[in-house]
Short mmCIF file of C-alpha atoms in Angstrom, two decimals:
data_model
loop_
_atom_site.label_atom_id
_atom_site.label_comp_id
_atom_site.label_asym_id
_atom_site.label_seq_id
_atom_site.Cartn_x
_atom_site.Cartn_y
_atom_site.Cartn_z
CA MET Y 1 0.74 -4.01 55.48
CA SER Y 2 -0.46 -1.06 57.51
CA ASN Y 3 0.29 -0.96 61.23
CA SER Y 4 -3.29 -1.51 62.29
CA LEU Y 5 -3.71 -4.43 59.89
CA THR Y 6 -0.55 -6.02 61.26
CA SER Y 7 -1.63 -5.65 64.86
CA ASN Y 8 -5.12 -6.96 64.12
CA LEU Y 9 -3.72 -9.95 62.28
CA LEU Y 10 -1.33 -10.67 65.14
CA GLU Y 11 -4.13 -10.47 67.70
CA TYR Y 12 -6.36 -12.73 65.61
CA THR Y 13 -3.60 -15.32 65.08
CA LEU Y 14 -2.70 -15.35 68.77
CA ARG Y 15 -6.33 -16.01 69.76
CA ILE Y 16 -6.41 -19.14 67.64
CA ALA Y 17 -2.95 -20.16 68.83
CA ASP Y 18 -3.75 -19.59 72.51
CA ASP Y 19 -6.91 -21.70 72.31
CA SER Y 20 -4.79 -24.55 70.92
CA LEU Y 21 -1.93 -24.14 73.38
CA ILE Y 22 -4.01 -23.83 76.54
CA LEU Y 23 -6.40 -26.64 75.67
CA GLY Y 24 -3.49 -28.77 74.46
CA HIS Y 25 -1.76 -28.24 77.81
CA ARG Y 26 -4.92 -29.04 79.75
CA VAL Y 27 -5.57 -32.22 77.82
CA SER Y 28 -1.93 -33.28 78.18
CA GLU Y 29 -2.44 -33.28 81.95
CA TRP Y 30 -4.34 -36.55 81.38
CA CYS Y 31 -1.18 -38.26 80.15
CA GLY Y 32 -0.69 -41.26 82.43
CA HIS Y 33 -4.04 -40.66 84.16
CA GLY Y 34 -6.60 -41.69 81.52
CA PRO Y 35 -9.51 -43.89 82.67
CA ILE Y 36 -8.36 -46.64 80.31
CA LEU Y 37 -5.12 -47.03 78.36
CA GLU Y 38 -6.75 -46.42 74.96
CA GLU Y 39 -8.32 -43.20 76.19
CA ASP Y 40 -5.08 -42.07 77.77
CA ILE Y 41 -3.45 -42.47 74.36
CA ALA Y 42 -6.35 -40.78 72.56
CA LEU Y 43 -6.24 -37.70 74.81
CA THR Y 44 -2.48 -37.46 74.53
CA ASN Y 45 -2.74 -37.64 70.73
CA ILE Y 46 -5.34 -34.87 70.72
CA ALA Y 47 -3.13 -32.75 72.98
CA LEU Y 48 -0.23 -33.31 70.58
CA ASP Y 49 -2.32 -32.16 67.61
CA LEU Y 50 -3.36 -29.03 69.50
CA VAL Y 51 0.16 -28.14 70.60
CA GLY Y 52 1.34 -28.75 67.02
CA GLN Y 53 -1.31 -26.38 65.71
CA ALA Y 54 -0.26 -23.81 68.31
CA THR Y 55 3.36 -24.11 67.18
CA ASN Y 56 2.43 -23.46 63.54
CA LEU Y 57 0.32 -20.47 64.54
CA PHE Y 58 2.94 -18.99 66.89
CA GLU Y 59 5.61 -19.36 64.22
CA TYR Y 60 3.42 -17.50 61.78
CA ALA Y 61 2.67 -14.86 64.43
CA GLY Y 62 6.42 -14.35 64.82
CA THR Y 63 6.71 -13.40 61.14
CA ILE Y 64 4.15 -10.60 61.50
CA ASP Y 65 5.21 -9.45 64.95
CA GLU Y 66 7.14 -6.16 65.06
CA LYS Y 67 9.05 -7.41 68.09
CA LYS Y 68 9.99 -10.56 66.13
CA ARG Y 69 9.13 -12.86 68.99
CA SER Y 70 9.70 -16.59 68.51
CA ALA Y 71 7.11 -19.35 68.99
CA ASP Y 72 8.68 -20.09 72.39
CA ASP Y 73 8.51 -16.42 73.41
CA PHE Y 74 4.79 -16.41 72.70
CA ALA Y 75 4.15 -19.68 74.50
CA PHE Y 76 6.36 -19.20 77.54
CA LEU Y 77 7.11 -15.54 78.12
CA ARG Y 78 3.86 -13.61 78.07
CA TYR Y 79 1.86 -12.56 81.12
CA GLU Y 80 -1.56 -13.92 81.89
CA ARG Y 81 -3.49 -11.00 80.46
CA GLU Y 82 -1.62 -11.24 77.17
CA TYR Y 83 -3.15 -14.66 76.52
CA LYS Y 84 -6.37 -14.37 74.53
CA ASN Y 85 -7.74 -17.90 74.76
CA LEU Y 86 -11.37 -18.67 75.53
CA LEU Y 87 -12.36 -19.13 79.16
CA LEU Y 88 -13.73 -22.54 78.18
CA VAL Y 89 -10.36 -24.05 77.30
CA GLU Y 90 -8.60 -23.02 80.51
CA GLN Y 91 -11.19 -24.65 82.77
CA LYS Y 92 -9.83 -27.48 84.88
CA ASN Y 93 -10.05 -31.06 83.68
CA GLY Y 94 -12.41 -32.12 86.47
CA ASP Y 95 -13.54 -35.70 85.97
CA PHE Y 96 -13.53 -37.42 82.58
CA ALA Y 97 -17.04 -36.10 81.82
CA VAL Y 98 -15.93 -32.48 82.31
CA THR Y 99 -12.96 -33.03 80.01
CA ILE Y 100 -15.17 -34.59 77.33
CA ALA Y 101 -17.89 -31.91 77.53
CA ARG Y 102 -15.29 -29.12 77.30
CA GLN Y 103 -13.63 -30.86 74.37
CA PHE Y 104 -16.96 -31.46 72.63
CA PHE Y 105 -18.11 -27.82 72.78
CA PHE Y 106 -14.69 -26.71 71.53
CA ASP Y 107 -14.20 -29.37 68.81
CA VAL Y 108 -17.56 -28.70 67.18
CA TYR Y 109 -16.78 -24.98 67.11
CA ARG Y 110 -13.22 -25.54 65.93
CA LYS Y 111 -14.24 -27.70 62.98
CA LEU Y 112 -16.71 -25.04 61.76
CA PHE Y 113 -14.09 -22.36 62.38
CA PHE Y 114 -11.40 -24.08 60.29
CA GLU Y 115 -13.89 -24.92 57.54
CA ALA Y 116 -14.48 -21.18 57.19
CA LEU Y 117 -10.86 -20.14 57.68
CA VAL Y 118 -9.59 -22.27 54.76
CA ASN Y 119 -11.11 -19.57 52.52
CA SER Y 120 -9.10 -16.77 54.16
CA LYS Y 121 -7.17 -14.48 51.83
CA ASP Y 122 -4.27 -14.86 54.24
CA LYS Y 123 -2.54 -17.88 52.69
CA ASN Y 124 -0.70 -18.79 55.89
CA LEU Y 125 -3.84 -18.92 58.01
CA ALA Y 126 -5.66 -20.78 55.23
CA GLY Y 127 -2.84 -23.34 55.07
CA ILE Y 128 -2.82 -23.88 58.83
CA ALA Y 129 -6.62 -24.23 58.77
CA GLU Y 130 -6.48 -26.79 55.95
CA LYS Y 131 -3.94 -28.86 57.86
CA SER Y 132 -5.64 -28.55 61.25
CA LEU Y 133 -9.12 -29.31 59.90
CA LYS Y 134 -8.14 -32.87 59.01
CA GLU Y 135 -7.03 -33.48 62.60
CA THR Y 136 -10.03 -31.71 64.10
CA LYS Y 137 -12.42 -34.05 62.25
CA TYR Y 138 -11.01 -36.93 64.29
CA HIS Y 139 -11.37 -34.90 67.48
CA VAL Y 140 -15.04 -34.10 66.84
CA LYS Y 141 -15.80 -37.75 66.17
CA HIS Y 142 -14.02 -38.77 69.36
CA SER Y 143 -15.76 -36.27 71.65
CA SER Y 144 -19.19 -36.67 70.00
CA GLU Y 145 -19.14 -40.44 70.44
CA TRP Y 146 -18.18 -40.04 74.10
CA MET Y 147 -21.01 -37.52 74.67
CA ILE Y 148 -23.49 -40.12 73.40
CA ARG Y 149 -21.85 -43.02 75.20
CA LEU Y 150 -21.83 -41.18 78.54
CA GLY Y 151 -25.20 -39.43 78.15
CA ASP Y 152 -27.04 -42.51 76.98
CA GLY Y 153 -25.00 -44.84 79.20
CA THR Y 154 -25.59 -45.65 82.87
CA ALA Y 155 -27.49 -43.47 85.33
CA GLU Y 156 -24.18 -42.42 86.85
CA SER Y 157 -22.47 -41.54 83.56
CA HIS Y 158 -25.58 -39.64 82.48
CA GLU Y 159 -25.61 -37.61 85.68
CA LYS Y 160 -21.90 -36.81 85.44
CA ILE Y 161 -21.98 -35.65 81.84
CA GLN Y 162 -25.16 -33.61 82.39
CA ASN Y 163 -23.52 -31.91 85.38
CA ALA Y 164 -20.46 -31.16 83.28
CA VAL Y 165 -22.63 -29.64 80.55
CA ASN Y 166 -24.48 -27.53 83.13
CA ASP Y 167 -21.18 -26.26 84.54
CA LEU Y 168 -19.54 -25.43 81.23
CA TRP Y 169 -22.51 -24.06 79.30
CA ARG Y 170 -21.82 -20.53 80.61
CA PHE Y 171 -18.58 -20.42 78.62
CA THR Y 172 -20.10 -21.30 75.24
CA ASP Y 173 -21.26 -17.84 74.10
CA GLU Y 174 -17.66 -16.69 74.11
CA LEU Y 175 -16.87 -19.16 71.32
CA PHE Y 176 -18.56 -16.68 69.00
CA PHE Y 177 -16.86 -13.58 70.40
CA GLN Y 178 -16.25 -10.88 67.83
CA ASN Y 179 -14.95 -7.35 68.09
CA GLU Y 180 -13.28 -4.63 66.01
CA VAL Y 181 -10.28 -6.89 65.34
CA ASP Y 182 -12.49 -9.37 63.52
CA GLU Y 183 -14.44 -6.66 61.77
CA ALA Y 184 -11.31 -5.03 60.37
CA LEU Y 185 -10.04 -8.39 59.13
CA ILE Y 186 -13.43 -9.38 57.69
CA SER Y 187 -13.32 -6.34 55.43
CA GLU Y 188 -9.90 -7.54 54.20
CA GLY Y 189 -11.21 -11.04 53.49
CA ILE Y 190 -8.86 -12.49 56.11
CA ALA Y 191 -11.36 -13.30 58.85
CA PHE Y 192 -15.05 -14.19 58.53
CA ASP Y 193 -18.21 -13.53 60.50
CA ASN Y 194 -17.81 -15.66 63.62
CA LYS Y 195 -21.51 -15.21 64.39
CA SER Y 196 -22.33 -17.22 61.28
CA LEU Y 197 -21.10 -20.30 63.14
CA ILE Y 198 -23.72 -20.02 65.90
CA ALA Y 199 -26.57 -21.68 64.00
CA PRO Y 200 -24.62 -24.70 62.67
CA TRP Y 201 -22.95 -25.12 66.08
CA LYS Y 202 -26.30 -25.16 67.92
CA LYS Y 203 -27.79 -27.51 65.34
CA TYR Y 204 -25.00 -30.05 65.79
CA ILE Y 205 -25.11 -29.77 69.60
CA ASP Y 206 -28.90 -30.34 69.49
CA GLU Y 207 -28.51 -33.46 67.36
CA ILE Y 208 -25.91 -35.01 69.62
CA PHE Y 209 -27.75 -34.03 72.81
CA SER Y 210 -30.94 -35.58 71.52
CA GLU Y 211 -29.13 -38.85 70.82
CA ALA Y 212 -27.28 -38.63 74.14
CA THR Y 213 -30.54 -37.88 76.04
CA LEU Y 214 -28.95 -34.71 77.41
CA GLU Y 215 -30.65 -31.38 78.10
CA ILE Y 216 -29.37 -27.94 77.18
CA PRO Y 217 -29.28 -25.99 80.46
CA THR Y 218 -32.23 -23.65 80.89
CA GLN Y 219 -30.28 -21.06 82.85
CA ASN Y 220 -28.34 -19.07 80.31
CA TRP Y 221 -26.11 -16.74 82.30
CA GLN Y 222 -22.92 -16.36 80.29
CA GLN Y 223 -19.37 -15.55 81.36
CA LYS Y 224 -16.89 -13.91 78.99
CA GLY Y 225 -13.43 -12.39 79.27
CA GLY Y 226 -10.72 -14.67 77.89
CA ARG Y 227 -10.68 -13.03 74.46
CA THR Y 228 -9.88 -9.69 76.08
CA GLY Y 229 -7.33 -11.13 78.49
CA MET Y 230 -9.59 -11.25 81.56
CA HIS Y 231 -9.20 -14.84 82.69
CA SER Y 232 -10.66 -17.11 85.31
CA GLU Y 233 -8.59 -18.01 88.38
CA HIS Y 234 -7.40 -21.22 86.72
CA LEU Y 235 -5.17 -19.81 83.97
CA GLY Y 236 -2.51 -18.43 86.31
CA PHE Y 237 -1.89 -21.85 87.85
CA LEU Y 238 -1.73 -23.43 84.41
CA LEU Y 239 0.81 -20.85 83.23
CA ALA Y 240 2.90 -21.30 86.37
CA GLU Y 241 3.45 -24.90 85.36
CA LEU Y 242 3.69 -24.24 81.62
CA GLN Y 243 6.25 -21.44 82.01
CA TYR Y 244 8.23 -22.79 84.94
CA MET Y 245 11.35 -23.90 83.07
CA GLN Y 246 11.72 -20.74 80.97
CA ARG Y 247 11.12 -18.48 83.97
CA THR Y 248 13.54 -20.36 86.20
CA TYR Y 249 16.26 -20.96 83.61
CA PRO Y 250 15.83 -18.13 81.07
CA ASN Y 251 16.69 -19.10 77.48
CA MET Y 252 17.16 -22.74 78.37
CA GLU Y 253 16.88 -25.18 75.47
CA TRP Y 254 16.17 -28.89 75.41
CA MET X 1 30.20 -24.94 49.08
CA VAL X 2 29.06 -24.92 45.49
CA ASN X 3 28.47 -28.23 43.87
CA LEU X 4 27.69 -27.70 40.23
CA LYS X 5 27.64 -31.35 39.28
CA ILE X 6 24.82 -32.75 41.37
CA THR X 7 21.37 -32.87 39.78
CA GLU X 8 17.92 -32.67 41.34
CA LYS X 9 17.34 -36.28 40.43
CA GLU X 10 20.49 -37.30 42.34
CA ILE X 11 19.30 -35.39 45.41
CA TRP X 12 15.93 -37.16 45.24
CA ASP X 13 17.84 -40.46 45.10
CA LEU X 14 19.97 -39.48 48.10
CA LEU X 15 16.87 -38.57 50.12
CA GLU X 16 15.83 -42.24 49.85
CA GLN X 17 18.38 -42.80 52.62
CA VAL X 18 16.43 -40.69 55.11
CA THR X 19 13.83 -42.70 56.99
CA ASP X 20 10.94 -41.81 59.25
CA PRO X 21 12.32 -42.05 62.81
CA GLU X 22 9.07 -43.58 64.07
CA ILE X 23 8.51 -46.00 61.18
CA PRO X 24 12.09 -46.74 60.09
CA VAL X 25 11.10 -48.99 57.16
CA LEU X 26 9.61 -46.00 55.37
CA THR X 27 11.80 -43.47 53.64
CA ILE X 28 10.62 -39.88 53.56
CA ILE X 29 10.07 -40.37 49.82
CA ASP X 30 7.78 -43.37 50.42
CA LEU X 31 5.87 -41.29 52.94
CA GLY X 32 5.39 -38.40 50.53
CA VAL X 33 6.64 -35.70 52.91
CA VAL X 34 9.24 -34.34 50.46
CA ARG X 35 7.34 -32.00 48.17
CA THR X 36 10.00 -30.32 46.04
CA VAL X 37 13.74 -30.27 45.48
CA GLU X 38 15.08 -27.19 43.71
CA LEU X 39 18.61 -26.23 42.76
CA ILE X 40 19.10 -22.48 42.90
CA GLU X 41 22.52 -21.00 42.20
CA GLY X 42 24.37 -24.03 43.47
CA LYS X 43 22.23 -24.34 46.56
CA CYS X 44 19.50 -26.80 47.25
CA LEU X 45 16.05 -25.89 48.56
CA ILE X 46 14.04 -28.81 49.88
CA THR X 47 10.39 -28.38 50.83
CA ILE X 48 8.85 -30.86 53.26
CA THR X 49 5.38 -31.12 54.78
CA PRO X 50 4.36 -32.66 58.14
CA THR X 51 2.00 -35.63 58.33
CA TYR X 52 0.32 -34.14 61.44
CA SER X 53 0.71 -30.63 62.90
CA GLY X 54 2.35 -31.93 66.05
CA CYS X 55 4.40 -34.68 64.43
CA PRO X 56 7.62 -34.79 66.50
CA ALA X 57 9.43 -36.60 63.67
CA MET X 58 9.67 -33.48 61.51
CA GLN X 59 12.59 -31.94 63.40
CA VAL X 60 14.50 -35.21 63.24
CA ILE X 61 13.79 -35.56 59.53
CA GLU X 62 15.04 -32.03 58.93
CA ASP X 63 18.24 -32.71 60.89
CA ASP X 64 18.77 -36.02 59.08
CA ILE X 65 18.49 -34.34 55.67
CA LYS X 66 21.01 -31.69 56.72
CA ILE X 67 23.46 -34.30 57.97
CA LEU X 68 23.06 -36.36 54.79
CA LEU X 69 23.74 -33.43 52.47
CA LYS X 70 26.24 -31.55 54.61
CA ASP X 71 29.35 -32.53 52.62
CA ILE X 72 27.55 -32.53 49.29
CA ILE X 73 25.70 -29.27 48.88
CA ASP X 74 24.44 -26.29 50.90
CA CYS X 75 20.83 -26.90 51.59
CA GLU X 76 17.93 -25.06 53.06
CA ILE X 77 14.81 -26.82 54.28
CA LYS X 78 11.42 -25.19 54.13
CA LEU X 79 8.29 -26.44 55.85
CA THR X 80 5.00 -26.09 54.01
CA LEU X 81 1.49 -26.87 55.29
CA SER X 82 -0.48 -26.44 52.11
CA PRO X 83 -1.53 -28.52 50.28
CA ALA X 84 -1.94 -30.57 53.43
CA TRP X 85 -0.39 -34.02 53.51
CA SER X 86 -2.70 -36.92 52.74
CA THR X 87 -2.24 -40.67 53.16
CA ASP X 88 -2.84 -40.89 49.39
CA TRP X 89 0.71 -39.59 49.02
CA ILE X 90 2.22 -42.74 50.50
CA SER X 91 3.79 -44.58 47.55
CA GLU X 92 2.80 -48.11 46.46
CA ASN X 93 6.22 -49.23 47.58
CA GLY X 94 5.64 -47.53 50.93
CA ARG X 95 2.34 -49.37 51.41
CA LYS X 96 4.06 -52.68 50.69
CA LYS X 97 6.83 -51.94 53.19
CA LEU X 98 4.33 -50.95 55.88
CA LEU X 99 2.50 -54.24 55.49
CA GLU X 100 5.71 -56.28 55.66
CA TYR X 101 6.68 -54.33 58.79
CA GLY X 102 3.40 -55.32 60.47
CA ILE X 103 1.52 -52.05 60.07
CA ALA X 104 -1.68 -52.18 58.03
CA PRO X 105 -1.57 -49.50 55.31
CA PRO X 106 -4.43 -46.95 55.01
CA GLU X 107 -7.71 -48.21 53.50
CA HIS X 108 -10.36 -46.13 51.83
CA GLU X 109 -12.49 -44.80 54.67
CA PRO X 110 -15.95 -43.23 54.87
CA ASP X 111 -16.39 -39.63 55.95
CA LYS X 112 -15.33 -39.14 59.55
CA SER X 113 -18.44 -37.11 60.34
CA VAL X 114 -20.39 -40.40 60.54
CA LEU X 115 -20.48 -41.22 64.23
CA PHE X 116 -20.12 -44.79 65.41
CA SER X 117 -19.54 -45.68 61.78
CA LYS X 118 -18.55 -49.27 61.32
CA PRO X 119 -14.76 -49.15 61.47
CA VAL X 120 -13.18 -49.87 58.11
CA VAL X 121 -12.21 -53.51 57.49
CA VAL X 122 -8.45 -53.70 57.96
CA PRO X 123 -6.88 -57.06 57.11
CA CYS X 124 -4.45 -58.38 59.72
CA PRO X 125 -0.87 -57.79 58.50
CA GLN X 126 0.21 -61.08 60.14
CA CYS X 127 -2.37 -63.74 59.13
CA LYS X 128 -4.28 -61.67 56.49
CA SER X 129 -7.63 -62.40 58.17
CA LYS X 130 -10.31 -59.77 57.64
CA ASN X 131 -11.83 -60.64 60.99
CA THR X 132 -10.25 -57.79 62.94
CA ARG X 133 -11.54 -55.12 65.31
CA MET X 134 -10.63 -51.55 66.09
CA VAL X 135 -9.39 -51.15 69.66
CA SER X 136 -8.96 -47.37 69.52
CA LEU X 137 -9.10 -44.63 66.91
CA PHE X 138 -5.86 -43.24 68.35
CA GLY X 139 -2.63 -45.19 68.57
CA SER X 140 1.06 -45.14 69.41
CA THR X 141 1.71 -42.18 67.10
CA ALA X 142 -0.54 -39.45 65.68
CA CYS X 143 -0.84 -41.30 62.37
CA LYS X 144 -2.00 -44.68 63.66
CA SER X 145 -5.03 -46.46 65.16
CA GLN X 146 -4.93 -49.61 67.27
CA TYR X 147 -6.45 -52.83 65.93
CA GLN X 148 -6.52 -56.45 66.96
CA CYS X 149 -6.98 -59.59 64.89
CA ASN X 150 -9.82 -61.81 66.14
CA ASP X 151 -8.31 -64.91 64.52
CA CYS X 152 -4.60 -64.86 65.35
CA LEU X 153 -5.26 -62.45 68.28
CA GLU X 154 -2.25 -60.34 67.33
CA PRO X 155 -2.64 -56.62 68.15
CA PHE X 156 -1.44 -54.37 65.34
CA ASP X 157 -1.14 -50.76 64.21
CA TYR X 158 -3.22 -49.38 61.37
CA PHE X 159 -1.89 -46.34 59.51
CA LYS X 160 -5.12 -44.34 59.55
CA CYS X 161 -6.50 -42.60 56.54
CA LEU X 162 -5.99 -38.84 56.48
CA LYS X 163 -7.64 -36.90 53.67
#
């Protein structure tokens, strides 16, 4: 592989991995705090799937990385601006409605993303996508049903989920971020046109919103930055907790 | 260590001794996580696949295989993700053991994209009643859902379908 292809592939793999890791960490913060026991378990299971996907992706990244970093090096020993996750996934959990709305926007995108990535010419990415897709189908079902239950539920649940949607909508354009990294990999048959996911994503969101009696926000100011390493104020605090053990006791092992 | 006598078939038989740490009645063969066993120049290459990406049992399974074969043959364990594991790979024997252990084995399920779909009818592993209800899609491990029997009232795990 040429140098530029290697670095593009590494960047692309880390984006997918970082989305999984950061959202997985966020969702795991619910462990022991879920609104009901069953939901506590559901969120913890989803977090486990996401962290598992991140592990597979980081391990693959290590095999293409010139510095030969390990999965743990990627997860625990990079600086904030080296993480390329979406702004959406690093947003704080807020109340249960915020967590569900964030998860819903991401899950719907993620399912479409993996459905496309299974056709990648990169067999490792295709294999990870095939595996992760099966898990993501359960996640989409879970978050979609909650969107409807909360939106079409009581006046209070409706208000909370609509507020969450209004707050998070500004991070949804970034789901379809694409730059020269993608373009180079598209020409190799490794990546695909991320913009092609916009229409099916919007269509699914519309269907669920209509059933959930929710409105798509009319203000459409959008915030981007995560994919280029420019994060919101929340990521640093998340990393402080995530990286604490490795930073305090370098090379420690469980 | 070079063991020229052992055959692939004998290694498959030995692997029947390794069980899933979370569902100890199931061997890794019942579960379908062992994909291939190859003997190459006196060494053994075993390929396994995880049930779920984040399944914490995989590391334990890998260690258990190494301990089992340590005095028998040099072995290397490789993890593969594709083709992705499916509940269809659980053996008939495995399904029987799950049921006897009190975990309902996977049923044929409709497409998961159907929201609020009627949960699949899962007979109670205790009293065999079909009058059961799903408590939660997610359960005590990544591979299970929580159910309860409406007749004998016993809560139980259902090994959910993954395809």
